[in-house]
PDB file of C-alpha atoms and ligand atoms in Angstrom:
ATOM      1  CA  UNK R   1      10.782  30.716 166.089  1.00  0.00           C
ATOM      2  CA  UNK R   2       7.582  29.919 165.074  1.00  0.00           C
ATOM      3  CA  UNK R   3       6.398  32.726 164.238  1.00  0.00           C
ATOM      4  CA  UNK R   4       2.181  34.639 164.307  1.00  0.00           C
ATOM      5  CA  UNK R   5       0.441  32.223 161.983  1.00  0.00           C
ATOM      6  CA  UNK R   6       2.534  28.862 163.581  1.00  0.00           C
ATOM      7  CA  UNK R   7       1.518  30.401 167.305  1.00  0.00           C
ATOM      8  CA  UNK R   8      -2.355  30.882 165.957  1.00  0.00           C
ATOM      9  CA  UNK R   9      -2.269  27.480 164.167  1.00  0.00           C
ATOM     10  CA  UNK R  10      -1.455  25.950 167.008  1.00  0.00           C
ATOM     11  CA  UNK R  11      -3.571  28.415 169.776  1.00  0.00           C
ATOM     12  CA  UNK R  12      -6.365  27.221 167.602  1.00  0.00           C
ATOM     13  CA  UNK R  13      -5.158  23.190 167.705  1.00  0.00           C
ATOM     14  CA  UNK R  14      -5.389  23.138 171.642  1.00  0.00           C
ATOM     15  CA  UNK R  15      -8.729  25.421 172.106  1.00  0.00           C
ATOM     16  CA  UNK R  16     -10.626  22.746 169.905  1.00  0.00           C
ATOM     17  CA  UNK R  17      -9.080  19.813 171.485  1.00  0.00           C
ATOM     18  CA  UNK R  18      -8.954  21.532 175.262  1.00  0.00           C
ATOM     19  CA  UNK R  19     -11.768  24.357 176.380  1.00  0.00           C
ATOM     20  CA  UNK R  20     -14.181  23.133 178.484  1.00  0.00           C
ATOM     21  CA  UNK R  21     -11.419  20.822 179.833  1.00  0.00           C
ATOM     22  CA  UNK R  22     -10.538  20.936 183.863  1.00  0.00           C
ATOM     23  CA  UNK R  23      -6.890  19.878 184.456  1.00  0.00           C
ATOM     24  CA  UNK R  24      -6.971  17.147 187.181  1.00  0.00           C
ATOM     25  CA  UNK R  25      -2.982  18.406 188.041  1.00  0.00           C
ATOM     26  CA  UNK R  26      -0.376  20.069 186.331  1.00  0.00           C
ATOM     27  CA  UNK R  27       3.348  20.096 187.011  1.00  0.00           C
ATOM     28  CA  UNK R  28       6.429  21.474 185.717  1.00  0.00           C
ATOM     29  CA  UNK R  29       9.172  18.502 185.340  1.00  0.00           C
ATOM     30  CA  UNK R  30      12.042  21.263 184.359  1.00  0.00           C
ATOM     31  CA  UNK R  31      11.571  24.156 186.520  1.00  0.00           C
ATOM     32  CA  UNK R  32      14.163  25.899 184.118  1.00  0.00           C
ATOM     33  CA  UNK R  33      11.835  26.975 181.709  1.00  0.00           C
ATOM     34  CA  UNK R  34       9.238  28.355 184.252  1.00  0.00           C
ATOM     35  CA  UNK R  35       9.209  32.127 184.738  1.00  0.00           C
ATOM     36  CA  UNK R  36       7.894  33.877 187.663  1.00  0.00           C
ATOM     37  CA  UNK R  37       6.439  36.871 186.604  1.00  0.00           C
ATOM     38  CA  UNK R  38       3.111  37.948 188.947  1.00  0.00           C
ATOM     39  CA  UNK R  39       3.759  34.614 190.784  1.00  0.00           C
ATOM     40  CA  UNK R  40       0.508  31.586 190.802  1.00  0.00           C
ATOM     41  CA  UNK R  41       1.306  28.200 191.681  1.00  0.00           C
ATOM     42  CA  UNK R  42       1.328  25.987 189.039  1.00  0.00           C
ATOM     43  CA  UNK R  43      -1.063  24.014 191.983  1.00  0.00           C
ATOM     44  CA  UNK R  44      -3.684  26.245 191.839  1.00  0.00           C
ATOM     45  CA  UNK R  45      -4.483  25.772 188.108  1.00  0.00           C
ATOM     46  CA  UNK R  46      -5.906  21.632 189.462  1.00  0.00           C
ATOM     47  CA  UNK R  47      -9.669  21.891 189.502  1.00  0.00           C
ATOM     48  CA  UNK R  48      -9.823  25.026 187.011  1.00  0.00           C
ATOM     49  CA  UNK R  49     -11.707  24.793 183.254  1.00  0.00           C
ATOM     50  CA  UNK R  50      -9.774  25.846 180.137  1.00  0.00           C
ATOM     51  CA  UNK R  51     -12.385  28.491 178.713  1.00  0.00           C
ATOM     52  CA  UNK R  52     -10.569  29.964 176.048  1.00  0.00           C
ATOM     53  CA  UNK R  53      -7.048  29.854 174.477  1.00  0.00           C
ATOM     54  CA  UNK R  54      -6.605  32.698 172.814  1.00  0.00           C
ATOM     55  CA  UNK R  55      -2.237  34.501 170.960  1.00  0.00           C
ATOM     56  CA  UNK R  56      -0.669  37.571 171.480  1.00  0.00           C
ATOM     57  CA  UNK R  57       2.376  38.296 169.507  1.00  0.00           C
ATOM     58  CA  UNK R  58       3.900  34.578 169.082  1.00  0.00           C
ATOM     59  CA  UNK R  59       2.784  34.202 173.101  1.00  0.00           C
ATOM     60  CA  UNK R  60      -0.716  31.958 173.452  1.00  0.00           C
ATOM     61  CA  UNK R  61      -2.330  32.832 176.675  1.00  0.00           C
ATOM     62  CA  UNK R  62      -4.580  30.086 178.122  1.00  0.00           C
ATOM     63  CA  UNK R  63      -7.177  31.662 179.767  1.00  0.00           C
ATOM     64  CA  UNK R  64      -8.840  29.422 182.823  1.00  0.00           C
ATOM     65  CA  UNK R  65     -11.759  29.535 185.240  1.00  0.00           C
ATOM     66  CA  UNK R  66     -11.420  31.186 188.365  1.00  0.00           C
ATOM     67  CA  UNK R  67      -9.246  34.622 186.940  1.00  0.00           C
ATOM     68  CA  UNK R  68      -6.022  32.612 186.317  1.00  0.00           C
ATOM     69  CA  UNK R  69      -4.039  32.627 183.143  1.00  0.00           C
ATOM     70  CA  UNK R  70      -0.861  30.816 181.632  1.00  0.00           C
ATOM     71  CA  UNK R  71       1.468  32.561 178.855  1.00  0.00           C
ATOM     72  CA  UNK R  72       3.895  30.324 177.145  1.00  0.00           C
ATOM     73  CA  UNK R  73       6.419  31.713 174.633  1.00  0.00           C
ATOM     74  CA  UNK R  74       7.873  28.816 172.519  1.00  0.00           C
ATOM     75  CA  UNK R  75      11.436  30.232 171.729  1.00  0.00           C
ATOM     76  CA  UNK R  76      13.547  28.361 169.273  1.00  0.00           C
ATOM     77  CA  UNK R  77      12.561  24.574 170.691  1.00  0.00           C
ATOM     78  CA  UNK R  78       8.867  24.722 172.306  1.00  0.00           C
ATOM     79  CA  UNK R  79       6.633  22.727 171.114  1.00  0.00           C
ATOM     80  CA  UNK R  80       2.940  22.757 172.780  1.00  0.00           C
ATOM     81  CA  UNK R  81       1.198  19.363 172.619  1.00  0.00           C
ATOM     82  CA  UNK R  82      -2.246  18.132 173.127  1.00  0.00           C
ATOM     83  CA  UNK R  83      -0.833  14.212 173.657  1.00  0.00           C
ATOM     84  CA  UNK R  84      -1.094  10.687 176.319  1.00  0.00           C
ATOM     85  CA  UNK R  85       0.832  11.040 179.769  1.00  0.00           C
ATOM     86  CA  UNK R  86       3.061   7.930 177.971  1.00  0.00           C
ATOM     87  CA  UNK R  87       5.537  11.141 177.036  1.00  0.00           C
ATOM     88  CA  UNK R  88       6.321  11.225 179.819  1.00  0.00           C
ATOM     89  CA  UNK R  89       9.504   9.184 179.862  1.00  0.00           C
ATOM     90  CA  UNK R  90      10.635  12.440 177.594  1.00  0.00           C
ATOM     91  CA  UNK R  91      13.925  13.586 178.400  1.00  0.00           C
ATOM     92  CA  UNK R  92      13.282  17.443 176.815  1.00  0.00           C
ATOM     93  CA  UNK R  93       9.554  16.952 178.804  1.00  0.00           C
ATOM     94  CA  UNK R  94       9.554  20.063 180.759  1.00  0.00           C
ATOM     95  CA  UNK R  95       5.420  21.234 182.229  1.00  0.00           C
ATOM     96  CA  UNK R  96       3.254  18.585 181.544  1.00  0.00           C
ATOM     97  CA  UNK R  97      -0.966  19.530 182.785  1.00  0.00           C
ATOM     98  CA  UNK R  98      -3.458  16.813 182.928  1.00  0.00           C
ATOM     99  CA  UNK R  99      -6.830  17.165 182.002  1.00  0.00           C
ATOM    100  CA  UNK R 100     -10.730  15.556 181.780  1.00  0.00           C
ATOM    101  CA  UNK R 101      -9.940  14.302 178.612  1.00  0.00           C
ATOM    102  CA  UNK R 102      -6.601  13.974 177.591  1.00  0.00           C
ATOM    103  CA  UNK R 103      -2.545  15.998 178.570  1.00  0.00           C
ATOM    104  CA  UNK R 104      -1.125  19.111 177.289  1.00  0.00           C
ATOM    105  CA  UNK R 105       2.442  18.646 177.212  1.00  0.00           C
ATOM    106  CA  UNK R 106       5.517  21.205 177.050  1.00  0.00           C
ATOM    107  CA  UNK R 107       8.290  19.532 175.614  1.00  0.00           C
ATOM    108  CA  UNK R 108      11.803  21.573 174.178  1.00  0.00           C
ATOM    109  CA  UNK R 109      15.358  20.561 172.907  1.00  0.00           C
ATOM    110  CA  UNK R 110      16.400  23.570 174.048  1.00  0.00           C
ATOM    111  CA  UNK R 111      14.828  25.295 177.119  1.00  0.00           C
ATOM    112  CA  UNK R 112      14.699  28.471 175.974  1.00  0.00           C
ATOM    113  CA  UNK R 113      10.498  28.706 176.277  1.00  0.00           C
ATOM    114  CA  UNK R 114       8.803  29.911 178.999  1.00  0.00           C
ATOM    115  CA  UNK R 115       5.433  29.262 180.345  1.00  0.00           C
ATOM    116  CA  UNK R 116       4.615  31.444 183.532  1.00  0.00           C
ATOM    117  CA  UNK R 117       1.136  31.462 185.144  1.00  0.00           C
ATOM    118  CA  UNK R 118      -0.661  34.765 186.410  1.00  0.00           C
ATOM    119  CA  UNK R 119      -3.665  35.684 187.109  1.00  0.00           C
ATOM    120  CA  UNK R 120      -6.165  36.880 184.068  1.00  0.00           C
ATOM    121  CA  UNK R 121      -7.003  40.356 185.089  1.00  0.00           C
ATOM    122  CA  UNK R 122      -2.716  40.793 185.115  1.00  0.00           C
ATOM    123  CA  UNK R 123      -2.075  39.741 182.021  1.00  0.00           C
ATOM    124  CA  UNK R 124      -2.784  43.761 180.661  1.00  0.00           C
ATOM    125  CA  UNK R 125       1.230  43.988 182.656  1.00  0.00           C
ATOM    126  CA  UNK R 126       2.388  40.858 182.418  1.00  0.00           C
ATOM    127  CA  UNK R 127       5.965  41.587 180.829  1.00  0.00           C
ATOM    128  CA  UNK R 128       5.624  39.910 178.084  1.00  0.00           C
ATOM    129  CA  UNK R 129       2.251  41.515 176.632  1.00  0.00           C
ATOM    130  CA  UNK R 130       2.637  44.969 177.793  1.00  0.00           C
ATOM    131  CA  UNK R 131       5.248  46.501 175.483  1.00  0.00           C
ATOM    132  CA  UNK R 132       4.384  44.642 172.058  1.00  0.00           C
ATOM    133  CA  UNK R 133       2.906  46.549 169.620  1.00  0.00           C
ATOM    134  CA  UNK R 134      -0.087  46.572 167.698  1.00  0.00           C
ATOM    135  CA  UNK R 135      -1.289  42.455 166.227  1.00  0.00           C
ATOM    136  CA  UNK R 136      -1.036  43.255 161.700  1.00  0.00           C
ATOM    137  CA  UNK R 137      -4.604  42.813 161.694  1.00  0.00           C
ATOM    138  CA  UNK R 138      -5.671  45.441 164.143  1.00  0.00           C
ATOM    139  CA  UNK R 139      -4.306  48.120 161.894  1.00  0.00           C
ATOM    140  CA  UNK R 140      -5.074  49.699 158.946  1.00  0.00           C
ATOM    141  CA  UNK R 141      -2.984  50.373 156.470  1.00  0.00           C
ATOM    142  CA  UNK R 142      -2.627  54.218 156.894  1.00  0.00           C
ATOM    143  CA  UNK R 143      -1.874  53.350 160.615  1.00  0.00           C
ATOM    144  CA  UNK R 144       0.319  50.783 159.866  1.00  0.00           C
ATOM    145  CA  UNK R 145       2.410  53.701 157.689  1.00  0.00           C
ATOM    146  CA  UNK R 146       1.991  56.665 160.690  1.00  0.00           C
ATOM    147  CA  UNK R 147       3.768  53.155 162.853  1.00  0.00           C
ATOM    148  CA  UNK R 148       6.436  52.530 159.965  1.00  0.00           C
ATOM    149  CA  UNK R 149       7.533  56.515 159.203  1.00  0.00           C
ATOM    150  CA  UNK R 150       8.325  58.180 162.819  1.00  0.00           C
ATOM    151  CA  UNK R 151      10.865  55.052 163.214  1.00  0.00           C
ATOM    152  CA  UNK R 152      14.835  54.965 161.586  1.00  0.00           C
ATOM    153  CA  UNK R 153      15.813  51.816 160.811  1.00  0.00           C
ATOM    154  CA  UNK R 154      15.686  49.531 158.033  1.00  0.00           C
ATOM    155  CA  UNK R 155      12.345  48.119 157.047  1.00  0.00           C
ATOM    156  CA  UNK R 156      13.201  44.739 157.903  1.00  0.00           C
ATOM    157  CA  UNK R 157      13.989  45.424 161.608  1.00  0.00           C
ATOM    158  CA  UNK R 158      11.292  47.014 161.994  1.00  0.00           C
ATOM    159  CA  UNK R 159       8.301  44.321 160.736  1.00  0.00           C
ATOM    160  CA  UNK R 160      10.868  42.062 163.404  1.00  0.00           C
ATOM    161  CA  UNK R 161      10.077  44.256 166.299  1.00  0.00           C
ATOM    162  CA  UNK R 162       7.668  43.044 168.170  1.00  0.00           C
ATOM    163  CA  UNK R 163       7.612  46.634 170.239  1.00  0.00           C
ATOM    164  CA  UNK R 164       6.258  48.042 166.823  1.00  0.00           C
ATOM    165  CA  UNK R 165       4.274  45.178 166.238  1.00  0.00           C
ATOM    166  CA  UNK R 166       3.547  42.127 166.852  1.00  0.00           C
ATOM    167  CA  UNK R 167       4.371  38.298 165.260  1.00  0.00           C
ATOM    168  CA  UNK R 168       5.829  38.323 162.386  1.00  0.00           C
ATOM    169  CA  UNK R 169       9.672  36.924 162.430  1.00  0.00           C
ATOM    170  CA  UNK R 170      12.329  36.306 159.929  1.00  0.00           C
ATOM    171  CA  UNK R 171      10.374  33.868 157.371  1.00  0.00           C
ATOM    172  CA  UNK R 172       6.910  36.112 157.159  1.00  0.00           C
ATOM    173  CA  UNK R 173       8.964  39.291 157.162  1.00  0.00           C
ATOM    174  CA  UNK R 174      11.646  38.321 154.304  1.00  0.00           C
ATOM    175  CA  UNK R 175       7.955  36.810 152.170  1.00  0.00           C
ATOM    176  CA  UNK R 176       6.166  39.639 152.990  1.00  0.00           C
ATOM    177  CA  UNK R 177       9.017  42.732 151.764  1.00  0.00           C
ATOM    178  CA  UNK R 178       9.217  40.427 148.350  1.00  0.00           C
ATOM    179  CA  UNK R 179       5.469  40.172 148.304  1.00  0.00           C
ATOM    180  CA  UNK R 180       5.227  44.187 148.489  1.00  0.00           C
ATOM    181  CA  UNK R 181       8.676  44.847 145.613  1.00  0.00           C
ATOM    182  CA  UNK R 182      10.591  46.828 148.862  1.00  0.00           C
ATOM    183  CA  UNK R 183      14.077  46.303 149.577  1.00  0.00           C
ATOM    184  CA  UNK R 184      15.047  45.276 153.247  1.00  0.00           C
ATOM    185  CA  UNK R 185      17.530  47.783 153.684  1.00  0.00           C
ATOM    186  CA  UNK R 186      15.149  50.494 153.104  1.00  0.00           C
ATOM    187  CA  UNK R 187      15.085  53.729 155.760  1.00  0.00           C
ATOM    188  CA  UNK R 188      10.933  54.146 156.524  1.00  0.00           C
ATOM    189  CA  UNK R 189      11.549  57.643 154.847  1.00  0.00           C
ATOM    190  CA  UNK R 190      12.939  56.465 151.287  1.00  0.00           C
ATOM    191  CA  UNK R 191       9.646  54.735 151.469  1.00  0.00           C
ATOM    192  CA  UNK R 192       6.183  56.626 149.766  1.00  0.00           C
ATOM    193  CA  UNK R 193       3.365  56.275 151.821  1.00  0.00           C
ATOM    194  CA  UNK R 194       1.146  54.696 149.021  1.00  0.00           C
ATOM    195  CA  UNK R 195       4.131  51.567 149.590  1.00  0.00           C
ATOM    196  CA  UNK R 196       4.606  50.944 153.144  1.00  0.00           C
ATOM    197  CA  UNK R 197       0.140  51.296 152.848  1.00  0.00           C
ATOM    198  CA  UNK R 198       1.371  47.957 150.318  1.00  0.00           C
ATOM    199  CA  UNK R 199       3.734  46.412 152.743  1.00  0.00           C
ATOM    200  CA  UNK R 200       0.355  46.388 155.223  1.00  0.00           C
ATOM    201  CA  UNK R 201      -1.688  44.221 152.923  1.00  0.00           C
ATOM    202  CA  UNK R 202       1.280  41.972 152.010  1.00  0.00           C
ATOM    203  CA  UNK R 203       1.867  41.947 155.587  1.00  0.00           C
ATOM    204  CA  UNK R 204      -2.126  40.638 156.409  1.00  0.00           C
ATOM    205  CA  UNK R 205      -1.848  38.396 153.001  1.00  0.00           C
ATOM    206  CA  UNK R 206       1.146  36.472 153.488  1.00  0.00           C
ATOM    207  CA  UNK R 207       0.142  35.732 157.288  1.00  0.00           C
ATOM    208  CA  UNK R 208      -3.413  34.727 156.179  1.00  0.00           C
ATOM    209  CA  UNK R 209      -1.753  32.263 153.391  1.00  0.00           C
ATOM    210  CA  UNK R 210       0.677  31.361 155.912  1.00  0.00           C
ATOM    211  CA  UNK R 211      -2.646  30.350 158.727  1.00  0.00           C
ATOM    212  CA  UNK R 212      -4.595  28.779 155.910  1.00  0.00           C
ATOM    213  CA  UNK R 213      -1.344  26.430 155.126  1.00  0.00           C
ATOM    214  CA  UNK R 214      -1.165  25.835 159.454  1.00  0.00           C
ATOM    215  CA  UNK R 215       2.950  27.617 159.214  1.00  0.00           C
ATOM    216  CA  UNK R 216       5.736  26.389 158.200  1.00  0.00           C
ATOM    217  CA  UNK R 217       7.649  23.505 159.108  1.00  0.00           C
ATOM    218  CA  UNK R 218      11.449  24.932 158.338  1.00  0.00           C
ATOM    219  CA  UNK R 219      12.657  23.944 161.511  1.00  0.00           C
ATOM    220  CA  UNK R 220      11.294  22.191 164.407  1.00  0.00           C
ATOM    221  CA  UNK R 221       7.982  23.296 164.195  1.00  0.00           C
ATOM    222  CA  UNK R 222       5.113  21.134 164.625  1.00  0.00           C
ATOM    223  CA  UNK R 223       1.311  21.836 165.238  1.00  0.00           C
ATOM    224  CA  UNK R 224      -0.398  21.664 168.401  1.00  0.00           C
ATOM    225  CA  UNK R 225      -1.146  18.066 166.615  1.00  0.00           C
ATOM    226  CA  UNK R 226       2.163  16.785 166.303  1.00  0.00           C
ATOM    227  CA  UNK R 227       1.807  17.858 162.186  1.00  0.00           C
ATOM    228  CA  UNK R 228       4.057  20.028 159.637  1.00  0.00           C
ATOM    229  CA  UNK R 229       2.859  22.756 158.295  1.00  0.00           C
ATOM    230  CA  UNK R 230       2.535  23.284 154.541  1.00  0.00           C
ATOM    231  CA  UNK R 231       4.199  26.771 154.209  1.00  0.00           C
ATOM    232  CA  UNK R 232       7.406  25.683 153.132  1.00  0.00           C
ATOM    233  CA  UNK R 233       6.565  25.140 150.220  1.00  0.00           C
ATOM    234  CA  UNK R 234       4.891  28.526 149.082  1.00  0.00           C
ATOM    235  CA  UNK R 235       7.974  29.985 150.715  1.00  0.00           C
ATOM    236  CA  UNK R 236       9.669  32.551 147.764  1.00  0.00           C
ATOM    237  CA  UNK R 237      12.779  34.642 149.110  1.00  0.00           C
ATOM    238  CA  UNK R 238      12.934  32.989 153.115  1.00  0.00           C
ATOM    239  CA  UNK R 239      16.265  30.802 152.321  1.00  0.00           C
ATOM    240  CA  UNK R 240      16.627  30.616 148.883  1.00  0.00           C
ATOM    241  CA  UNK R 241      19.871  31.523 149.110  1.00  0.00           C
ATOM    242  CA  UNK R 242      21.177  31.967 145.455  1.00  0.00           C
ATOM    243  CA  UNK R 243      17.627  29.900 143.873  1.00  0.00           C
ATOM    244  CA  UNK R 244      16.068  31.657 141.332  1.00  0.00           C
ATOM    245  CA  UNK R 245      13.528  34.729 142.306  1.00  0.00           C
ATOM    246  CA  UNK R 246       9.500  33.044 141.083  1.00  0.00           C
ATOM    247  CA  UNK R 247       9.361  36.424 139.107  1.00  0.00           C
ATOM    248  CA  UNK R 248      12.728  37.208 137.396  1.00  0.00           C
ATOM    249  CA  UNK R 249      14.829  34.635 137.446  1.00  0.00           C
ATOM    250  CA  UNK R 250      17.575  36.082 139.727  1.00  0.00           C
ATOM    251  CA  UNK R 251      19.432  34.512 142.123  1.00  0.00           C
ATOM    252  CA  UNK R 252      17.971  35.133 145.517  1.00  0.00           C
ATOM    253  CA  UNK R 253      20.498  37.739 147.704  1.00  0.00           C
ATOM    254  CA  UNK R 254      21.321  36.978 151.371  1.00  0.00           C
ATOM    255  CA  UNK R 255      22.560  39.630 153.296  1.00  0.00           C
ATOM    256  CA  UNK R 256      22.875  40.087 157.365  1.00  0.00           C
ATOM    257  CA  UNK R 257      20.484  42.854 158.796  1.00  0.00           C
ATOM    258  CA  UNK R 258      20.956  43.737 162.186  1.00  0.00           C
ATOM    259  CA  UNK R 259      22.626  40.043 162.922  1.00  0.00           C
ATOM    260  CA  UNK R 260      19.123  38.496 161.007  1.00  0.00           C
ATOM    261  CA  UNK R 261      20.139  36.788 157.663  1.00  0.00           C
ATOM    262  CA  UNK R 262      17.571  38.162 155.746  1.00  0.00           C
ATOM    263  CA  UNK R 263      16.949  37.545 151.946  1.00  0.00           C
ATOM    264  CA  UNK R 264      15.892  39.250 148.868  1.00  0.00           C
ATOM    265  CA  UNK R 265      16.178  39.202 144.874  1.00  0.00           C
ATOM    266  CA  UNK R 266      17.792  42.595 144.100  1.00  0.00           C
ATOM    267  CA  UNK R 267      15.865  42.881 140.402  1.00  0.00           C
ATOM    268  CA  UNK R 268      11.877  42.720 141.935  1.00  0.00           C
ATOM    269  CA  UNK R 269      12.445  44.386 145.079  1.00  0.00           C
ATOM    270  CA  UNK R 270      13.830  48.257 145.178  1.00  0.00           C
TER     271      UNK R 270
HETATM  272 ZN1   ZN Q 301      13.176  38.935 141.379  1.00  0.00          ZN
END
C-alpha cells in the first residue's frame, strides 16, 4: 500500500502537471470505487479548476474552484496517473477526468481504492480525514513522545495506527525503528523519552529520504507519471528476512505483530 512518501510523490507529480487546468468531464466508469460521504456528483466537477493538490496521511486531496474537493485513497493497488484517453479501454480504469490540457485516470486491479467528491468546506469532517493523527512533520520530538507514551500497545503497532500518527505503513515503520535501534515489540513504558525523541528524528529522516527517492516500488506503486520509485534500493530491514543486517550481519528476523509482518535485527534493535 502506498505510504506517506509515495502519496506525497504522487501529489507533487499531479500538482506539477494539473494545477490550473479546468475539468471538461469527470466520470466514474465503475461506481464500486465511489465513496458516498458528503456526496457531490462527478458532474459537479465539470468546468471547475484544480487549484491545489495536497496530501493528508495516505489520502490525496484535490482542491477545486467553487468549494469542491475530491478525496482519494489508493489502498492496495490504486494508481492515479496523468495520461491520455487511449487507456480508457483498460478494464482496470475506474475513474477518469478529462482536463483542458491532459487527462487523469484512476486504475485499480483489486478495486479497494476509493474516491469521494465533497465540498472543500466539509473536508475537516470527512470520515477519512477527521480521525487522523498528526503528520510526523508537524509535531516536535517532545510532542511525539507525549503522544506515544499515552499508549499501551507495541511501538510498531502505534506507528501503524493512523489515528495516532498519520502516514506510516509497514515499510517506513520497520525502517524507522531499525534506524532508531528500537525493537518493534517494545511497549512505550519500556522506552525512555530520549529514545522516543530519537525515533521521531528517525521517522522524519527516513520519510525525507524516501520522498527524495520518489517512494518505494516494492509492490505495485508507480508515481503520477507511471514511473517506479527508488527507495526500495535503500531499504535495510523491511522484507529482508534472513538477509544480513547492514549494521552487524545478523540475519534479519521476521515476526508477525498485530497481523502484520515485521522485520528487525535482534542485535541492533533493543
Ligand atoms: Zn544488526
